[in-house]
Coordinates of C-alpha atoms in Angstrom, one line a residue:
X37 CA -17.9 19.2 14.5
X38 CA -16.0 17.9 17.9
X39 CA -12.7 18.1 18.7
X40 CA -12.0 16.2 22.0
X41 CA -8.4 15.1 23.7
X42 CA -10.5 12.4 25.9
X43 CA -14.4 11.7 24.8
X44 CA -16.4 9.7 27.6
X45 CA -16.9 6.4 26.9
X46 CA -20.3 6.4 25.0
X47 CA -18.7 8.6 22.5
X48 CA -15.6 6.2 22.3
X49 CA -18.0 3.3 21.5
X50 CA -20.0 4.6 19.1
X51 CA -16.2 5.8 17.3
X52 CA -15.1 2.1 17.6
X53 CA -18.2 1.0 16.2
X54 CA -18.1 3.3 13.4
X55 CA -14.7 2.6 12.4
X56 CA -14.7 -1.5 12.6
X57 CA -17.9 -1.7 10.0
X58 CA -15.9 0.5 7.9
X59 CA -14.8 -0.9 5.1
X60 CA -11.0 0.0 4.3
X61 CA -10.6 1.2 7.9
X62 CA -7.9 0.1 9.9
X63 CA -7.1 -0.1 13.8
X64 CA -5.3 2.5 14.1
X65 CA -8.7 4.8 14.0
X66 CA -9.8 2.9 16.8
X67 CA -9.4 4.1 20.2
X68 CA -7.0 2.1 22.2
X69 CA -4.7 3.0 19.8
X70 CA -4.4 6.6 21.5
X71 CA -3.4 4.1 24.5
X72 CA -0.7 2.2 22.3
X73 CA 0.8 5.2 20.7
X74 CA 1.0 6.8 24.3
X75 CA 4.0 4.6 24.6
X76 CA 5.9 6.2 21.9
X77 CA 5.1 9.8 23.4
X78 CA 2.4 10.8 20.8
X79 CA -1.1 12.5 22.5
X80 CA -4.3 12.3 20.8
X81 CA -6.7 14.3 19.5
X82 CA -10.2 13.1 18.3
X83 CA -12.5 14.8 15.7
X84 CA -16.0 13.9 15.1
X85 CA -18.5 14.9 13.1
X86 CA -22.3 14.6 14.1
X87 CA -25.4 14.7 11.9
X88 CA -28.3 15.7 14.7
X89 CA -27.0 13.0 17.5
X90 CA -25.5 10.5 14.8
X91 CA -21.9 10.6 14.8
X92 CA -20.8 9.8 11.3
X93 CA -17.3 10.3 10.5
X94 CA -14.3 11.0 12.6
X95 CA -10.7 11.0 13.0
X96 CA -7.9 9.6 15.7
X97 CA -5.2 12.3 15.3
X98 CA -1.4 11.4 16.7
X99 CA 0.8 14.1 17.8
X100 CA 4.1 14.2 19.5
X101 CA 7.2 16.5 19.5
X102 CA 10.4 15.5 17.8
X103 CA 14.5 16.7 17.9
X104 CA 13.3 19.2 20.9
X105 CA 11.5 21.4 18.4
X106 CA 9.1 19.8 15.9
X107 CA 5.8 19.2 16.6
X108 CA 4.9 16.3 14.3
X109 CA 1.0 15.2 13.4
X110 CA 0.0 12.1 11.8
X111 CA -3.4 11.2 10.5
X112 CA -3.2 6.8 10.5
X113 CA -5.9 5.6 7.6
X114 CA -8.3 8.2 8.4
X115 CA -10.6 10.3 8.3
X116 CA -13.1 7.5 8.9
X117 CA -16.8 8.7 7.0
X118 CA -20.0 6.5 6.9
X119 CA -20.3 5.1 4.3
X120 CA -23.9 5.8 4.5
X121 CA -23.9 9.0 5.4
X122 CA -26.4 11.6 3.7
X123 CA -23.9 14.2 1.8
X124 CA -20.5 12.9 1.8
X125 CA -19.2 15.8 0.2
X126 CA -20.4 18.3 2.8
X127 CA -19.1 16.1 5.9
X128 CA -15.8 15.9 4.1
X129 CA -15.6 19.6 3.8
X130 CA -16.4 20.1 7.3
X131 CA -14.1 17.1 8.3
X132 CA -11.0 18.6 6.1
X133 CA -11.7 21.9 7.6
X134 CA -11.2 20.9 11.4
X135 CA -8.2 18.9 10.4
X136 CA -6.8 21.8 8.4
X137 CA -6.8 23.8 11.9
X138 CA -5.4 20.9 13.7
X139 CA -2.5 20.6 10.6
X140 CA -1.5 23.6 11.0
X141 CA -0.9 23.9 14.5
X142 CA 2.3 21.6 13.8
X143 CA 5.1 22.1 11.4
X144 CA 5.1 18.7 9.7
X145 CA 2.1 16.8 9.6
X146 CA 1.0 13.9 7.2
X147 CA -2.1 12.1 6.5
X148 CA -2.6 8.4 5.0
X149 CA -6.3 8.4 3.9
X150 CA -8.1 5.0 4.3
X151 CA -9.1 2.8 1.3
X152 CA -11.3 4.1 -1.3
X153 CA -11.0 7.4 0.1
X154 CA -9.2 9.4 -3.2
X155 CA -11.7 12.2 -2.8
X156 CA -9.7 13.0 1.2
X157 CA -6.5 13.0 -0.8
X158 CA -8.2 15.4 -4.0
X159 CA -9.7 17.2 -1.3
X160 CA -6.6 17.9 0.6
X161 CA -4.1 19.0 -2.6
X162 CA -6.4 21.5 -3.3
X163 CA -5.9 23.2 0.3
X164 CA -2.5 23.2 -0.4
X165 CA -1.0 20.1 1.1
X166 CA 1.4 18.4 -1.3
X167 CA 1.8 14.4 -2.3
X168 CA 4.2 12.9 0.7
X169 CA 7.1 10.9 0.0
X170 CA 8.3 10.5 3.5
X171 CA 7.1 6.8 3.1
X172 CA 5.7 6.7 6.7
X173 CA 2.3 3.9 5.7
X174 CA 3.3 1.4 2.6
X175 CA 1.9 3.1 -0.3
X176 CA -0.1 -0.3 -1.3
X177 CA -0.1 -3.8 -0.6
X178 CA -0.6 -7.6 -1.5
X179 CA -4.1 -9.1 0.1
X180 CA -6.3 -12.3 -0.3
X181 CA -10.2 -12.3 -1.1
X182 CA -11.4 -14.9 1.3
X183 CA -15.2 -15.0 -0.1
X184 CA -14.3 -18.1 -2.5
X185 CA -14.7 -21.9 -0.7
X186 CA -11.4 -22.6 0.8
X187 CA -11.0 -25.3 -1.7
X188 CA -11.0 -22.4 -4.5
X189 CA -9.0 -20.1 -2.5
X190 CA -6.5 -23.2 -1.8
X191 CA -6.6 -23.9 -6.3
X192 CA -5.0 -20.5 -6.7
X193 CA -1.7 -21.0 -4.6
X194 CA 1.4 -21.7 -6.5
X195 CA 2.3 -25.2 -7.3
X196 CA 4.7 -25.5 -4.5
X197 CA 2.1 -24.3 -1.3
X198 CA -0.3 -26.4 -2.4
X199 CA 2.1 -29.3 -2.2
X200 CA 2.9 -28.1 1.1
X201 CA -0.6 -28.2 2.2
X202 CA -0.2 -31.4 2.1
X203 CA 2.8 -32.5 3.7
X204 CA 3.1 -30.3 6.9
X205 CA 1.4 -32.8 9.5
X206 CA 4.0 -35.4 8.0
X207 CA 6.8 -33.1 8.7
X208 CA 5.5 -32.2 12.1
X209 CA 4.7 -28.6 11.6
X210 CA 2.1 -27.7 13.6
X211 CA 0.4 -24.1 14.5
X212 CA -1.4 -23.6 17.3
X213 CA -3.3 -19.8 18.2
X214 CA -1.0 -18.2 20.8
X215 CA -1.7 -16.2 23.8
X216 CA 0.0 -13.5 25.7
X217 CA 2.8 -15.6 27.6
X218 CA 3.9 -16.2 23.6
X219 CA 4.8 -12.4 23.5
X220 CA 8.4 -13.1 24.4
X221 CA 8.9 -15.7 22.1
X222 CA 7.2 -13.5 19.4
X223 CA 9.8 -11.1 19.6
X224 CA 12.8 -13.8 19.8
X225 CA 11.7 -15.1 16.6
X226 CA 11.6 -11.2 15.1
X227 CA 15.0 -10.5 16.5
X228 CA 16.2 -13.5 14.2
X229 CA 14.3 -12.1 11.3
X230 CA 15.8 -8.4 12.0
X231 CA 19.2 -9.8 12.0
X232 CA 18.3 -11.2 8.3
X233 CA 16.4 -7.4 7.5
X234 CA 18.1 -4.9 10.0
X235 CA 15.7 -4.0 12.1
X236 CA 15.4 -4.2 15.9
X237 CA 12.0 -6.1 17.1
X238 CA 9.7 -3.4 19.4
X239 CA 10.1 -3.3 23.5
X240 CA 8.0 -5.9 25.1
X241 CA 5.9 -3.8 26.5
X242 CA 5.0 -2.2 23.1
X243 CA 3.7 -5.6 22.0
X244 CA 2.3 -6.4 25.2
X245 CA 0.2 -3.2 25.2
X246 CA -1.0 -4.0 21.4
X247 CA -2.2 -7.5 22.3
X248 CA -3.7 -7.0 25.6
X249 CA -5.9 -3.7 24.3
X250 CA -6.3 -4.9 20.6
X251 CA -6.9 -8.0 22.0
X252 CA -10.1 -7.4 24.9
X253 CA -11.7 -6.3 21.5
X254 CA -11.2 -9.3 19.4
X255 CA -9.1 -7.1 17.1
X256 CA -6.1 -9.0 17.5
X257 CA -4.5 -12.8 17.5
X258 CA -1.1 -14.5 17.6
X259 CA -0.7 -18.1 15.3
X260 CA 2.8 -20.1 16.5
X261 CA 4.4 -22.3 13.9
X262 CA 6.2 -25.0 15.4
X263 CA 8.0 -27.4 14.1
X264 CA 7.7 -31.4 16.1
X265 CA 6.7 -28.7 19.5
X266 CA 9.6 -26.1 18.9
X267 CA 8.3 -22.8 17.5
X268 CA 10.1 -21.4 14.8
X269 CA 7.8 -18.9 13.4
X270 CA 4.7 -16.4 14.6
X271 CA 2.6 -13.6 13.4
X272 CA 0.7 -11.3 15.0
X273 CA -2.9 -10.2 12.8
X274 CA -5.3 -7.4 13.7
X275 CA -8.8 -7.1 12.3
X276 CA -10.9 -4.3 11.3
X277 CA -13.6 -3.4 8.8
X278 CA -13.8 -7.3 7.3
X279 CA -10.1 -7.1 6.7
X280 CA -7.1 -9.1 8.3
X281 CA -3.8 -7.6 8.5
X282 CA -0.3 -9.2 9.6
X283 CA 0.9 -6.9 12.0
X284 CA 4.3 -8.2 13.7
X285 CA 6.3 -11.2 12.5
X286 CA 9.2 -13.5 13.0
X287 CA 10.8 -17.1 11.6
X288 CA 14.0 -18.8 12.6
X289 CA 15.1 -20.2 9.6
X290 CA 17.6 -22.2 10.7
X291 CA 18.7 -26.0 10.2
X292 CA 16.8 -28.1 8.3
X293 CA 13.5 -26.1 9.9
X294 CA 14.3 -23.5 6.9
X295 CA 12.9 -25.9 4.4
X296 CA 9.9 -26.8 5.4
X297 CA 8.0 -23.2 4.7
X298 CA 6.5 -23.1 8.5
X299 CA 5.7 -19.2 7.4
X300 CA 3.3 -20.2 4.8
X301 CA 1.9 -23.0 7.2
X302 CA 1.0 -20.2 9.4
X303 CA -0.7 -17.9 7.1
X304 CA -2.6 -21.2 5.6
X305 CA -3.8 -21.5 9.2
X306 CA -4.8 -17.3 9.1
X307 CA -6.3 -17.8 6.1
X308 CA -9.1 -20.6 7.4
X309 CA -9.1 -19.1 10.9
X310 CA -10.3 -15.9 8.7
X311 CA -12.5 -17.3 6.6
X312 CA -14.7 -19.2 9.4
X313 CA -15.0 -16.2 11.2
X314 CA -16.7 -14.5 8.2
X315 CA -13.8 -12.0 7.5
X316 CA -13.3 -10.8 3.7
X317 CA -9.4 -10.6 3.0
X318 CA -6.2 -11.4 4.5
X319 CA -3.6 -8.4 4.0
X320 CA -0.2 -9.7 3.8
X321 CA 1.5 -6.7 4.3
X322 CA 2.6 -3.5 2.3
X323 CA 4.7 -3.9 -0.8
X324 CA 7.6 -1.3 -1.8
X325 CA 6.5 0.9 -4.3
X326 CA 8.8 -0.7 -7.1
X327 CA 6.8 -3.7 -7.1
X328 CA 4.0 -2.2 -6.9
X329 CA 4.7 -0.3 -10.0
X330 CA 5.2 -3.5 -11.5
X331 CA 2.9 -5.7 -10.7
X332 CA 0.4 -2.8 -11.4
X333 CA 1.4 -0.3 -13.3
X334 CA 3.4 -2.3 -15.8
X335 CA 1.7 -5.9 -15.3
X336 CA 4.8 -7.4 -14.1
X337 CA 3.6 -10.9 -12.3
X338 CA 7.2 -11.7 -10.8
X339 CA 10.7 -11.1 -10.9
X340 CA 13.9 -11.7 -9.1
X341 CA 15.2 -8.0 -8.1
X342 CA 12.2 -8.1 -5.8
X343 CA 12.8 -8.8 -2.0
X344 CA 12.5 -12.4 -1.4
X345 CA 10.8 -11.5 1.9
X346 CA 7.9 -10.3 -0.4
X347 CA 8.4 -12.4 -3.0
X348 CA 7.0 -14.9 -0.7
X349 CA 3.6 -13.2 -0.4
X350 CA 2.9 -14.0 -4.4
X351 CA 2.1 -17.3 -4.1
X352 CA -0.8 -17.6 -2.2
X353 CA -2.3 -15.8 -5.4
X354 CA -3.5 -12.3 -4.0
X355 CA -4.1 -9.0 -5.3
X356 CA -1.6 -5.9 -5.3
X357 CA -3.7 -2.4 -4.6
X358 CA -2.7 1.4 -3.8
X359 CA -3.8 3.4 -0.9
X360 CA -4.9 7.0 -1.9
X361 CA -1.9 9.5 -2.3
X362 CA -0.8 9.9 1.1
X363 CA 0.0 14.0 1.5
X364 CA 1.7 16.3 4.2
X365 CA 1.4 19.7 5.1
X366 CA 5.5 21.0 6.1
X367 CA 5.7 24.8 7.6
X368 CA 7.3 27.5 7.7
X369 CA 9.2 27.8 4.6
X370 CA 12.3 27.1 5.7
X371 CA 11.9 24.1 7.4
X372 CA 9.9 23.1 4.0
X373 CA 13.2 23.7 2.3
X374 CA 15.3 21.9 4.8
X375 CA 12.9 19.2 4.5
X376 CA 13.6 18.8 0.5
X377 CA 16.8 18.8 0.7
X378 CA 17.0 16.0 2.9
X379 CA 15.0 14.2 0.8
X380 CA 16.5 14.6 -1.9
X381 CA 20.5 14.7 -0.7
X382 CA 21.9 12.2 0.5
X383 CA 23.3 13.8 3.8
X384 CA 20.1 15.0 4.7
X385 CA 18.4 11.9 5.2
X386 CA 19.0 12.1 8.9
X387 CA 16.3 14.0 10.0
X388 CA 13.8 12.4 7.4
X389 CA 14.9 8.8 8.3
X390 CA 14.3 9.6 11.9
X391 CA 10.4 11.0 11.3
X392 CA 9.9 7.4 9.1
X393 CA 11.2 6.4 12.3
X394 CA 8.9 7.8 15.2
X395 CA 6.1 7.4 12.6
X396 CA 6.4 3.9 11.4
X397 CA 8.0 2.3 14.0
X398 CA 10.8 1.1 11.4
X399 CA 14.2 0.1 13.0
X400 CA 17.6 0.3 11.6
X401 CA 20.4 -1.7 13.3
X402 CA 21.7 1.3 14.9
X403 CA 18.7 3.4 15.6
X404 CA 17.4 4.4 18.6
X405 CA 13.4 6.0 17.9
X406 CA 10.8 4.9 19.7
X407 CA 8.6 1.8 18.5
X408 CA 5.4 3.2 17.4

């Protein structure tokens, strides 16, 4: 086991490769996103773990201080283990017990494990961590198998897109793949969707750090719907480990441009720029944990208390899936009983909505956290 605040850059290759064949990996393991994250105040820590000179499982740890006082560390869809590697359960231990030092150096810290990684989460109760419900990754979400022929993949949409499908180049929508001068029109677009949500869009140079270092590693493109040459809608995807992700978003909706479902044209144009490059799903973002109770839980296909904003997502046919129980680790015991109270009081949300905050990069109209 390693644990280095700044590996050379042999070691940060042989990370990045690790985590992008990964399946159920994300980009936030990967290391320009110690570069990103920088911007919000958070420092990093890497662990690795090495079999002989093989490095085969690892972690990008995110720390920062918060209110003055707390020191706050947050473990993004990791820890990252080969899939291949010769005695998972051994790595794990040794894994859970560097990141058990590192947790409790701080006095809150949480952990999202990646996909298909129940046994980090198992693992991790049984040291004494605790199930999180600070909500600060979407406990599931909604994604597309891309391995079918388009044609199939196209049969499954609701009667509606497919119709749609049809019509846009009548109704001059077009989209086009963006570029990095499309940035401040990116975040035009999501101011007019967080007047709809209440949220702020992130600074500029948030977004411009994301694309630019996401972007040198083919991790990342930006798809502009426009509507006869004015853009009305555009979505920012990352890649990783076979899967595609919609990362930032925004649609003007007004006028007569409402109607014509540019957002769906966009993701029908993510959807075959995906599936020529050979990638397997399309992730259209998480889903609150009502509907995924459900759509899973109870087998609950649709229904109209659910936000239109992911009602949306439904009709291109996908899938709904859990992460693994995200957990946290919150000392001493008072600030553990502080912290229940807030979440479970009303007046005490303060402090709790302000860690969803830092950690998730979720804006209210009114707050003022950092864009992570």
């Amino acid at each position: 086991m390693v644990r280095e605040p700044a590996p050379n850059q042999a070691t940060l290759a042989a990370w990045n490769e690790l985590v992008l064949h990964t399946e159920g990996t994300d980009v936030t393991q990967l290391s320009v996103w110690a570069t990103i994250r920088a911007l919000a105040g958070y420092t990093p820590t890497f662990l690795f773990a090495y079999q002989g000179n093989t490095l085969v499982a690892g972690a990008l740890l995110l720390r920062r201080r918060l209110l003055g006082f707390l020191t706050i560390g947050y473990l993004p869809y990791g820890p990252v283990i080969d899939p291949e590697v010769a005695d998972r359960p051994a790595v794990l231990a040794a894994m859970l017990e560097e990141l058990n030092t590192f947790a409790r150096q701080q006095r809150l810290m949480f952990i999202q494990p990646p996909e298909h990684s129940h046994d980090v989460s198992e693992a991790l109760l049984a040291r004494g961590y605790r199930p999180s419900k600070a909500g600060v990754a979407p406990a599931g979400s909604y994604r597309l198998d891309l391995t079918p022929p388009l044609e199939e993949i196209r049969a499954g949409f609701s009667k509606r897109l497919k119709s749609w499908t049809n019509r846009w180049e009548s109704k001059g929508v077009r989209v086009r793949l963006g570029d990095e001068r499309d940035l401040p029109l990116l975040l035009s677009l999501m101011a007019r969707t967080g007047e709809r949500q209440g949220f702020r869009p992130p600074p500029l140079a948030y977004v411009q750090t994301l694309y630019r270092e996401l972007g040198q590693l083919g991790n990342a493109a930006l798809f502009v719907g426009e509507v006869n040459g004015v853009a009305v809608s555009a979505d920012v995807v990352t890649v990783c480990g076979g899967m595609v992700r919609g990362r930032l978003g925004g649609f003007n909706g007004d006028g007569e441009t409402g109607k014509l479902s540019v957002p769906a044209a966009v993701r029908w144009e993510i959807i075959k720029w995906a599936k020529e490059r050979g990638y397997r799903y399309l992730d259209f973002g998480g889903l609150p944990e009502r509907m995924l109770t459900d759509m899973i839980d109870r087998g609950i296909h649709t229904s109209d208390e659910w936000p239109s904003a992911q009602r949306s997502k439904l009709q291109f046919n996908g899938t709904p899936f859990r992460y693994p129980t995200p957990v946290e680790l919150v000392r001493p015991a008072v600030l553990r009983l502080a912290y229940d109270w807030g979440t479970s009081h009303p007046r005490g949300m303060r402090v709790v909505q302000t860690v969803k905050d830092v950690l998730r990069g979720v804006r209210g109209r009114n707050s003022r956290a950092k864009y992570l």
